[in-house]
Amino acid sequence: MLCATSRLLAARTATALPAQPRGRGPGARCRRRELHFPGHPELDLDDFLTGRLARPSVPVGRRAILRRGRMPPAVGGGPARSELRPRRGRCGPQTARVVGPDETAKPAARSRKRPGWGSRHFEAAGRWALLALVTLLSFATRFHRLDEPPHVCWDETHFGKMGSYYINRTFFFDVHPPLGKMLIGLAGYLSGYDGTFLFQKPGDKYEHHNYMGMRGFCAFLGSLLVPFAYLIVLELSNSLPAALLTAALLTFDTGCLTLSQYILLDPILMFFIMAAMLSMVKHNSCANRPFSAPWWFWLSLTGINLAGALGVKFVGLFIILQVGWNTISDLWHLFGDLSLSVVTVGKHLTARILCLIVLPLTLYTATYAVHFMVLNKSGPGDGFFSSAFQARLSGNNLHNASIPEHLAYGSVITVKNLRMAIGYLHSHRHLYPEGIGARQQQVTTYLHKDYNNLWIIKKHNTNADPLDPSLPVEFVRHGDIIRLEHKETSRNLHSHYHEAPLTRKHYQVTGYGINGTGDSNDFWRIEVVNRKFGNRIKVLRSRIRLIHLVTGCVLGSSGKVLPKWGWEQLEVTCTPYLKETLNSIWNVEDHINPKLPNISLDVLQPSFPEVLLESHMVMIRGNNGLKPKDNEFTSKPWHWPVNYQGLRFSGINDTDFRVYLLGNPVVWWLNLLSIALYLLLGSIIAVAVQRGAHLPAEVEGLSQVLLRGGGQLLLGWILHYFPFFLMGRILYFHHYFPAMLFSSMLTGILWDTLLRLWAWSLASSSLARGLYVVGNLSLLLGTAYR
Amino acid sequence: MLGFLKHPVVVTADINLNVVALTAMGLLSRLWQLSYPRAVVFDEVYYGQYISFYMKRIFFLDGSGPPFGHMLLALGGYLGGFDGNFLWNRIGAEYSSNVPVWSLRLLPALTGALSVPMAYQILSELGFSHCAAMGAALLMLIENALITQSRLMLLESVLIFFNLLAVLSYLKFSNSQKQRPFSPSWWFWLTLTGVACSCAVGVKYVGVFTYLLVLAVAGVHAWHLIGDRSLSNVSVLCHLLARAAALLVVPAAMYLLFFYVHLSLVYRSGPHDQIMSSAFQASLEGGLARITQGQPLEVAYGSQVTLKNVFGKPVPCWLHSHQSTYPMIYENGRGSSHQQQVTCYPFKDVNNWWIVKDPGRHQLVVSNPPRPVRHGDVVQLVHGMTTRFLNTHDVAAPLSPHSQEVSCYVDYNVSMPSQNLWRLDIVNRDSDAGVWKTILSEVRLVHVNTSAVLKLSGAHLPDWGFRQLEVVGEKLSRGYHESTVWNVEEHRYGKSQEQEEREVELHSPTQMDVHRNLSFLARFLELQWRMLTAKSDGSEHKYSSSPLDWVTLDTSIAYWLHPRTSAQIHLLGNVVIWASASLATAVYTLLFFWYLLRRRRKICDLPEDSWLRWVLAGALCAGGWAVNYVPFFLMEKTLFLYHYLPALTFQILLLPVVLQHISDHLCRTQLLRSLFSALLVAWYSCACHVFNTLRPLTYGDKSLSPSELKALRWKDSWDILIRKY
């Protein structure tokens, strides 16, 4: 569709341009403006704004005169517009200035339009009132009975809990970026919630805890979606009814309503997505005044909102793609405009890089900085991160660690892989299944802290207990041959010439032997990377490799997730390739040896970029881990637009008050129908234009709105919907809601255009207007009454 | 009329001797010693078993691709008179004398050989010089990986052939578009495009990417056509309709045809039956059809039935119960109802029989005339051997504590009443009064008291449940899932009133006489769906690799090793060609964007026609490389180096395009141009030298000494096999 539009632009500029009375005033800027919105003579735009229908019977030539004649009202309309829509208003006067010369040239026409002033004021006030009404209605519906149900609903159990973690400053791990939860935490903090509620499971009563602050915050952002949608559609189509229709669709959609009422990330995410979209659209309409204050304002606001969207959930990436696409096509048009020097284009490019790449990245990074600064106490998320990282957290046993410094025989240790998000060397009382190597005990890596991560270092040749007080302490040295005994099951770390379960080129690693008695395949040579022979091995600091004595392979983790039989932990292998990679380098993290004195150690603090990278690796791994299983009810992307099945938010058997997330079927099916209709209509218009059909100006303007404005929204819908088909992770119904916002906006534009076209095709203007009004009203009412 | 009497009949034929020579060389390189080695080489072990199935007409299911490719290979077997009697179990196994190795390998080799002259044709159709076209063909000729892959019973070379054919015929078509639209040759090439596309998709699913590419190019051309104002509306419409018919309808029809031929070839039941639905199995000769023939169609009160789960994952199984009860206390301390276990059992067993009972009557026999059970009826299910009622209640299931336990009710007098009424919900009913039909109806059993649905949870019970699968009652509100759907597989009308007689009756086989047939479309849809959802095990193969390794040729596959000597076949590419092809792609991309940006500023470095040629060549060759390569990053199946070969072919086509462009447009002076040509000659002889060096590994005909093999191991990651003596 966009492709078609751009071709269409080319065709228009090539053929139709000379016929249009446009080459006036500061020509360059005017024309460039038209490259953005061709076929958008200012008059039509203004006419749409007033909701007036131009009479189709006016011949072309006369229309041209009329256009000139009516030009000034656009000027006069400037301030009026600025009043009625304050955000856009900053651009309004400048538009006026560009067409200024016209204004002076046609004083007569201006005077002719004078009488319109009063009514315009009236209209402006009306528009303000409408916006206020929309906002009010939205807030009223979202805040109505916000306190019910007074117990934990659905994912509130996660996000409420994480909000509490921020208030308590305990470190946790989640697959989503931190901004959304930080905002929830902030809202809770400001509203006096003390972070003591446990949020254990859905259905828990809040009782005296103050949860309204957090819910109110989410509902506030959720309520803003409706006015945002209203403004976006108004900006794209310049049609009040379209905007009203969209607002009504969203206000009365039960799904949007439900999703905005609880402590969830979705209202926050959708807020940022819509805000980004709005500022992008606003910025587009400032394109005729590049580098002006509003231009910069909207551009940087777009960047800020992008950072926000990405900071809440990774789904925010899709709106980034949309803005990226818009920016690229924008730059492409600028670049093709020969009246602009390359330097100017370069300036444009730099401005976009600054505001849309550098600024969001900085902000995104800043949210992480805040995240790590706030969460400085040890909590449930520690084990996911490297030893060095954990040392930052107060309360963690590595924080100002006081442990024996050098490894000795008999020490109980945990061994952590140096690569990010791999975890601790782990074993448990389960065997490898039949057909996968030898049927011996599994050895894996595991991200959580667990008793099964503990290993005892023993000498390879004796089974004597080195902790016997009569024996002297003997330190482990670089190059020693050792045995690692699993503390819980007393099996030795073992490897042999069997294929590893997943990485077939490597050898299998198992737990073998009974009570520490195994065979020579249990012997490993411990080596410190980059160290000379004979030195002791330091806890935390030393990077060690374990080399299997018999086969000569190196202990490592492939980072691949084992299937169900391996509890979805990660595979441990012994790799015959001796190339030094982080996968095969480990460090000793916990160290317990009663015979050695505890020494306070300062662990190397990781730098911020390292921490940032590490947390992303862990999040990606966590996201990949969310896989649906067979025989489990899962939501499929194709279920969503048809409103096939909702999500139960609250209400199991014991409560009679139930909340169910389900869209308003009228709205959703109308949306679906609209997308089909849009595709049909869009392709008809595109083909007609490509065939060189001569469209009347009225239809032309409408089709421009449809193709350009609607095209952007359609792109939004596609970007926020279709990637889910490719995702392997477990999906839920609520993932569709950002896409649903876009499709509702598209519906607004489409029906408005359709009705206008229909009205236009009936020649009589009064009948047409009546029809148009009736059609819009019936759509509105239909939505409202469901 | 009789003009031939006045004028002599003249046949003029233009024979491009280059093409002939290229074809001859291609045939020589691909067919030389084709039946050597006379042993199973690598994936032949995989395709071979399907050939055997075809020869024996046994139904099979292969999730890796549509049946056309397998059928082509089987055609070779058919022509060679193969009877299918060979056990394909081990790579390296010697072929027995009944296996016509030569004719089995002939088809892939022929397609591989024909790809060489086709490369020539494509480049000349793209409007490049004869020299460039020759270059492309010669590069194809000496590409070791392509040779290896064509000489064996594998499908990549067939896929590449159809990919190239689709591109070539589209180019021929679009070139004849300018001169003579709607002429016979125009129609021929247009249809051939569609046919070749569908063949490519039919050989392997990845062929769909080339198909989409051709469709996209055709779409862009059609869009220009729409914009051509010199054509009337009617003629534009005709053009569009012709394209739609040839590029959309023909491939779809061809694809259906493949399946039609496939299903009519393999009509006997075989080892893969179990994956299919009961209805499908009943349509195959032998197997389930033998059992289900002659069953009464309509399930009536008093019917004896076995209930099969439709989802059938992790294994297909039947609703089952047996004397044992649930343990009083589970390992984790939760309690159970201690009633009789209900499970799902993956084998045929007398305990799989259930009797449909009318709650209002006591008889367990079918009345005369039989009263059929309809959608919405409330029934009880009685376990045939133990005469206990299927029951569920608000007790947590053993392994899925969020669902209800399903049991056969035992009355312990412990204030736990029996709740054994089930409402029948026929999912695929025609009307709300639909009758429950054997095999055809898919039903859900909804518990009347608790609105729970009978569901296969997929978990294996521990030892107390004999490792059978757990059956639970799941809340109806959780929605629809195939694991809650069951169908009657075996069915007969119960006649015996007494329990003992009934037991004898249950043990007896069901009678048979009627054959129920499924329509082709239903069979196609089911087969296609099962093929797409068949799970390949995600485990890694010893020689599997990641797409990133392919471009740099960081991986290789050992195909075959001579049982005694160290002669071996190894899938290895011609390093020089791989490196320069990747380089050419990068150069093309850079140049393309450079020109594009400059054109945007109205600086035209290239004349219009050579720019268009440059763009079209890029769209087809660089685009062909991208669409055949990039999607592999998203695939979760096990990947091998040979998956890259279709992409590589397109990259090789791009190479002479870039070289000619450099020589024509970037070498300004004659001197530079001559220098460049000299460089090209040197480079090509270098490629030839590499080909020659790697030849023993390509053909596997020469046993090399360990030191020679070591010398060939140019990269550490190449797993060249070296025998230790």
Short mmCIF file of N, CA, C and O in Angstrom, two decimals, chain A residues 254-330:
data_model
loop_
_atom_site.label_atom_id
_atom_site.label_comp_id
_atom_site.label_asym_id
_atom_site.label_seq_id
_atom_site.Cartn_x
_atom_site.Cartn_y
_atom_site.Cartn_z
N THR A 254 -15.13 -2.98 25.67
CA THR A 254 -15.01 -3.58 26.99
C THR A 254 -13.60 -4.11 27.24
O THR A 254 -13.11 -4.08 28.36
N GLY A 255 -12.95 -4.59 26.19
CA GLY A 255 -11.61 -5.14 26.36
C GLY A 255 -10.63 -4.07 26.80
O GLY A 255 -9.91 -4.23 27.79
N CYS A 256 -10.63 -2.95 26.09
CA CYS A 256 -9.74 -1.84 26.43
C CYS A 256 -10.03 -1.36 27.85
O CYS A 256 -9.12 -1.05 28.60
N LEU A 257 -11.30 -1.32 28.15
CA LEU A 257 -11.73 -0.85 29.46
C LEU A 257 -11.16 -1.75 30.55
O LEU A 257 -10.52 -1.30 31.50
N THR A 258 -11.36 -3.05 30.38
CA THR A 258 -10.91 -3.99 31.40
C THR A 258 -9.40 -3.93 31.55
O THR A 258 -8.87 -3.93 32.66
N LEU A 259 -8.72 -3.88 30.42
CA LEU A 259 -7.26 -3.94 30.48
C LEU A 259 -6.67 -2.70 31.14
O LEU A 259 -5.58 -2.75 31.66
N SER A 260 -7.43 -1.59 31.11
CA SER A 260 -6.89 -0.36 31.69
C SER A 260 -7.14 -0.26 33.17
O SER A 260 -6.71 0.70 33.79
N GLN A 261 -7.88 -1.18 33.73
CA GLN A 261 -8.31 -0.98 35.12
C GLN A 261 -7.43 -1.66 36.15
O GLN A 261 -7.68 -1.53 37.33
N TYR A 262 -6.46 -2.41 35.73
CA TYR A 262 -5.71 -3.18 36.70
C TYR A 262 -4.23 -2.84 36.65
O TYR A 262 -3.77 -2.16 35.75
N ILE A 263 -3.52 -3.36 37.63
CA ILE A 263 -2.09 -3.06 37.71
C ILE A 263 -1.37 -3.94 36.71
O ILE A 263 -0.93 -5.04 37.02
N LEU A 264 -1.30 -3.48 35.49
CA LEU A 264 -0.69 -4.27 34.43
C LEU A 264 0.27 -3.39 33.65
O LEU A 264 0.23 -2.16 33.76
N LEU A 265 1.09 -4.01 32.85
CA LEU A 265 2.01 -3.23 32.02
C LEU A 265 1.32 -2.71 30.77
O LEU A 265 1.77 -1.75 30.16
N ASP A 266 0.22 -3.38 30.39
CA ASP A 266 -0.37 -3.04 29.09
C ASP A 266 -0.85 -1.60 28.97
O ASP A 266 -0.60 -0.96 27.96
N PRO A 267 -1.57 -1.05 29.99
CA PRO A 267 -1.97 0.35 29.82
C PRO A 267 -0.77 1.25 29.64
O PRO A 267 -0.80 2.19 28.83
N ILE A 268 0.32 0.97 30.37
CA ILE A 268 1.51 1.81 30.27
C ILE A 268 2.12 1.67 28.87
O ILE A 268 2.45 2.65 28.22
N LEU A 269 2.21 0.44 28.43
CA LEU A 269 2.77 0.20 27.10
C LEU A 269 1.94 0.89 26.03
O LEU A 269 2.47 1.60 25.17
N MET A 270 0.63 0.72 26.13
CA MET A 270 -0.23 1.31 25.09
C MET A 270 -0.17 2.83 25.15
O MET A 270 -0.22 3.50 24.12
N PHE A 271 -0.03 3.35 26.35
CA PHE A 271 0.10 4.80 26.47
C PHE A 271 1.30 5.29 25.69
O PHE A 271 1.21 6.22 24.90
N PHE A 272 2.43 4.63 25.89
CA PHE A 272 3.64 5.09 25.21
C PHE A 272 3.53 4.89 23.70
O PHE A 272 3.99 5.71 22.92
N ILE A 273 2.92 3.78 23.30
CA ILE A 273 2.78 3.53 21.87
C ILE A 273 1.95 4.63 21.22
O ILE A 273 2.33 5.22 20.21
N MET A 274 0.81 4.93 21.86
CA MET A 274 -0.08 5.93 21.28
C MET A 274 0.56 7.31 21.34
O MET A 274 0.42 8.11 20.41
N ALA A 275 1.26 7.58 22.43
CA ALA A 275 1.90 8.89 22.54
C ALA A 275 2.96 9.05 21.47
O ALA A 275 3.09 10.11 20.85
N ALA A 276 3.70 7.98 21.22
CA ALA A 276 4.72 8.04 20.17
C ALA A 276 4.07 8.28 18.82
O ALA A 276 4.54 9.09 18.02
N MET A 277 2.98 7.57 18.60
CA MET A 277 2.27 7.71 17.32
C MET A 277 1.77 9.14 17.17
O MET A 277 1.92 9.77 16.12
N LEU A 278 1.18 9.65 18.25
CA LEU A 278 0.63 11.01 18.19
C LEU A 278 1.72 12.01 17.91
O LEU A 278 1.58 12.88 17.03
N SER A 279 2.85 11.89 18.61
CA SER A 279 3.88 12.90 18.39
C SER A 279 4.49 12.74 17.01
O SER A 279 4.88 13.74 16.40
N MET A 280 4.53 11.51 16.52
CA MET A 280 5.05 11.32 15.16
C MET A 280 4.14 12.02 14.15
O MET A 280 4.60 12.74 13.25
N VAL A 281 2.84 11.82 14.31
CA VAL A 281 1.88 12.42 13.38
C VAL A 281 1.95 13.94 13.46
O VAL A 281 1.95 14.64 12.45
N LYS A 282 2.05 14.43 14.69
CA LYS A 282 2.16 15.88 14.88
C LYS A 282 3.43 16.41 14.22
O LYS A 282 3.43 17.45 13.57
N HIS A 283 4.49 15.64 14.40
CA HIS A 283 5.75 16.07 13.81
C HIS A 283 5.64 16.10 12.29
O HIS A 283 6.13 17.01 11.64
N ASN A 284 4.97 15.12 11.74
CA ASN A 284 4.78 15.10 10.29
C ASN A 284 4.08 16.36 9.82
O ASN A 284 4.39 16.91 8.77
N SER A 285 3.12 16.80 10.61
CA SER A 285 2.38 17.96 10.14
C SER A 285 3.16 19.25 10.35
O SER A 285 2.73 20.31 9.92
N CYS A 286 4.28 19.16 11.03
CA CYS A 286 5.14 20.34 11.15
C CYS A 286 6.20 20.36 10.07
O CYS A 286 7.12 21.18 10.11
N ALA A 287 6.10 19.44 9.12
CA ALA A 287 7.20 19.28 8.18
C ALA A 287 7.46 20.52 7.35
O ALA A 287 8.54 20.69 6.81
N ASN A 288 6.48 21.39 7.24
CA ASN A 288 6.71 22.59 6.43
C ASN A 288 7.53 23.64 7.17
O ASN A 288 7.88 24.66 6.61
N ARG A 289 7.76 23.43 8.44
CA ARG A 289 8.62 24.35 9.19
C ARG A 289 9.74 23.56 9.83
O ARG A 289 9.78 23.40 11.05
N PRO A 290 10.66 23.05 9.04
CA PRO A 290 11.70 22.24 9.64
C PRO A 290 12.55 23.06 10.61
O PRO A 290 12.75 24.26 10.40
N PHE A 291 13.00 22.43 11.64
CA PHE A 291 13.91 23.00 12.64
C PHE A 291 13.28 24.12 13.45
O PHE A 291 13.97 24.88 14.11
N SER A 292 11.96 24.24 13.38
CA SER A 292 11.31 25.20 14.26
C SER A 292 11.14 24.55 15.62
O SER A 292 11.35 23.35 15.79
N ALA A 293 10.73 25.35 16.58
CA ALA A 293 10.61 24.83 17.94
C ALA A 293 9.62 23.67 18.03
O ALA A 293 9.93 22.63 18.60
N PRO A 294 8.40 23.83 17.49
CA PRO A 294 7.47 22.69 17.60
C PRO A 294 7.98 21.44 16.88
O PRO A 294 7.78 20.33 17.34
N TRP A 295 8.67 21.67 15.78
CA TRP A 295 9.25 20.55 15.03
C TRP A 295 10.19 19.76 15.92
O TRP A 295 10.10 18.56 16.06
N TRP A 296 11.07 20.50 16.57
CA TRP A 296 12.01 19.83 17.49
C TRP A 296 11.25 19.17 18.64
O TRP A 296 11.56 18.07 19.06
N PHE A 297 10.27 19.91 19.14
CA PHE A 297 9.52 19.41 20.29
C PHE A 297 8.88 18.06 19.99
O PHE A 297 9.07 17.08 20.72
N TRP A 298 8.16 18.02 18.87
CA TRP A 298 7.46 16.76 18.57
C TRP A 298 8.43 15.65 18.22
O TRP A 298 8.22 14.49 18.56
N LEU A 299 9.52 16.01 17.55
CA LEU A 299 10.49 15.00 17.18
C LEU A 299 11.09 14.37 18.43
O LEU A 299 11.17 13.15 18.57
N SER A 300 11.49 15.24 19.37
CA SER A 300 12.13 14.66 20.55
C SER A 300 11.10 13.95 21.42
O SER A 300 11.41 12.95 22.05
N LEU A 301 9.86 14.46 21.40
CA LEU A 301 8.82 13.78 22.16
C LEU A 301 8.59 12.37 21.59
O LEU A 301 8.40 11.40 22.34
N THR A 302 8.65 12.26 20.27
CA THR A 302 8.54 10.93 19.66
C THR A 302 9.62 10.03 20.21
O THR A 302 9.36 8.90 20.63
N GLY A 303 10.85 10.55 20.20
CA GLY A 303 11.97 9.75 20.71
C GLY A 303 11.75 9.33 22.15
O GLY A 303 11.96 8.18 22.52
N ILE A 304 11.29 10.27 22.97
CA ILE A 304 11.08 9.96 24.39
C ILE A 304 10.05 8.85 24.54
O ILE A 304 10.23 7.90 25.31
N ASN A 305 8.97 8.96 23.79
CA ASN A 305 7.93 7.95 23.91
C ASN A 305 8.38 6.60 23.39
O ASN A 305 7.95 5.57 23.90
N LEU A 306 9.23 6.63 22.36
CA LEU A 306 9.76 5.36 21.88
C LEU A 306 10.55 4.68 22.98
O LEU A 306 10.41 3.48 23.22
N ALA A 307 11.39 5.47 23.64
CA ALA A 307 12.16 4.90 24.75
C ALA A 307 11.22 4.33 25.79
O ALA A 307 11.45 3.24 26.33
N GLY A 308 10.12 5.06 26.05
CA GLY A 308 9.16 4.58 27.04
C GLY A 308 8.55 3.26 26.62
O GLY A 308 8.49 2.31 27.41
N ALA A 309 8.13 3.18 25.36
CA ALA A 309 7.48 1.96 24.90
C ALA A 309 8.43 0.77 25.00
O ALA A 309 8.06 -0.29 25.49
N LEU A 310 9.66 0.98 24.56
CA LEU A 310 10.62 -0.13 24.62
C LEU A 310 10.99 -0.44 26.06
O LEU A 310 11.28 -1.58 26.40
N GLY A 311 10.94 0.59 26.89
CA GLY A 311 11.31 0.38 28.29
C GLY A 311 10.27 -0.39 29.07
O GLY A 311 10.54 -0.87 30.16
N VAL A 312 9.05 -0.51 28.54
CA VAL A 312 8.00 -1.22 29.26
C VAL A 312 7.98 -2.68 28.86
O VAL A 312 7.95 -3.58 29.69
N LYS A 313 7.97 -2.91 27.55
CA LYS A 313 7.98 -4.28 27.05
C LYS A 313 8.75 -4.25 25.75
O LYS A 313 8.76 -3.24 25.05
N PHE A 314 9.31 -5.39 25.38
CA PHE A 314 10.05 -5.43 24.12
C PHE A 314 9.12 -5.29 22.91
O PHE A 314 9.57 -5.06 21.80
N VAL A 315 7.81 -5.46 23.14
CA VAL A 315 6.85 -5.27 22.07
C VAL A 315 6.93 -3.83 21.55
O VAL A 315 6.56 -3.56 20.41
N GLY A 316 7.43 -2.92 22.36
CA GLY A 316 7.61 -1.55 21.94
C GLY A 316 8.48 -1.43 20.71
O GLY A 316 8.49 -0.39 20.04
N LEU A 317 9.20 -2.49 20.40
CA LEU A 317 10.03 -2.49 19.20
C LEU A 317 9.21 -2.23 17.94
O LEU A 317 9.68 -1.63 16.99
N PHE A 318 7.96 -2.67 17.95
CA PHE A 318 7.15 -2.55 16.73
C PHE A 318 6.84 -1.08 16.42
O PHE A 318 6.87 -0.69 15.27
N ILE A 319 6.57 -0.31 17.46
CA ILE A 319 6.28 1.11 17.19
C ILE A 319 7.58 1.79 16.73
O ILE A 319 7.56 2.70 15.91
N ILE A 320 8.71 1.29 17.23
CA ILE A 320 9.98 1.84 16.76
C ILE A 320 10.14 1.57 15.27
O ILE A 320 10.55 2.43 14.50
N LEU A 321 9.75 0.35 14.87
CA LEU A 321 9.82 0.03 13.45
C LEU A 321 8.92 0.96 12.65
O LEU A 321 9.29 1.44 11.58
N GLN A 322 7.75 1.21 13.19
CA GLN A 322 6.83 2.07 12.47
C GLN A 322 7.39 3.48 12.32
O GLN A 322 7.39 4.05 11.23
N VAL A 323 7.87 4.02 13.43
CA VAL A 323 8.45 5.37 13.36
C VAL A 323 9.66 5.36 12.44
O VAL A 323 9.86 6.29 11.66
N GLY A 324 10.44 4.27 12.52
CA GLY A 324 11.62 4.16 11.67
C GLY A 324 11.24 4.20 10.20
O GLY A 324 11.83 4.92 9.40
N TRP A 325 10.21 3.44 9.87
CA TRP A 325 9.76 3.40 8.48
C TRP A 325 9.30 4.79 8.04
O TRP A 325 9.66 5.27 6.96
N ASN A 326 8.53 5.42 8.89
CA ASN A 326 8.03 6.76 8.57
C ASN A 326 9.19 7.72 8.37
O ASN A 326 9.20 8.51 7.42
N THR A 327 10.19 7.62 9.24
CA THR A 327 11.33 8.52 9.14
C THR A 327 12.11 8.27 7.86
O THR A 327 12.53 9.21 7.18
N ILE A 328 12.30 7.00 7.54
CA ILE A 328 13.08 6.70 6.34
C ILE A 328 12.37 7.23 5.10
O ILE A 328 12.98 7.85 4.23
N SER A 329 11.06 7.01 5.04
CA SER A 329 10.37 7.48 3.84
C SER A 329 10.38 9.00 3.79
O SER A 329 10.51 9.61 2.73
N ASP A 330 10.29 9.61 4.96
CA ASP A 330 10.37 11.06 5.04
C ASP A 330 11.72 11.56 4.51
O ASP A 330 11.78 12.44 3.64
#
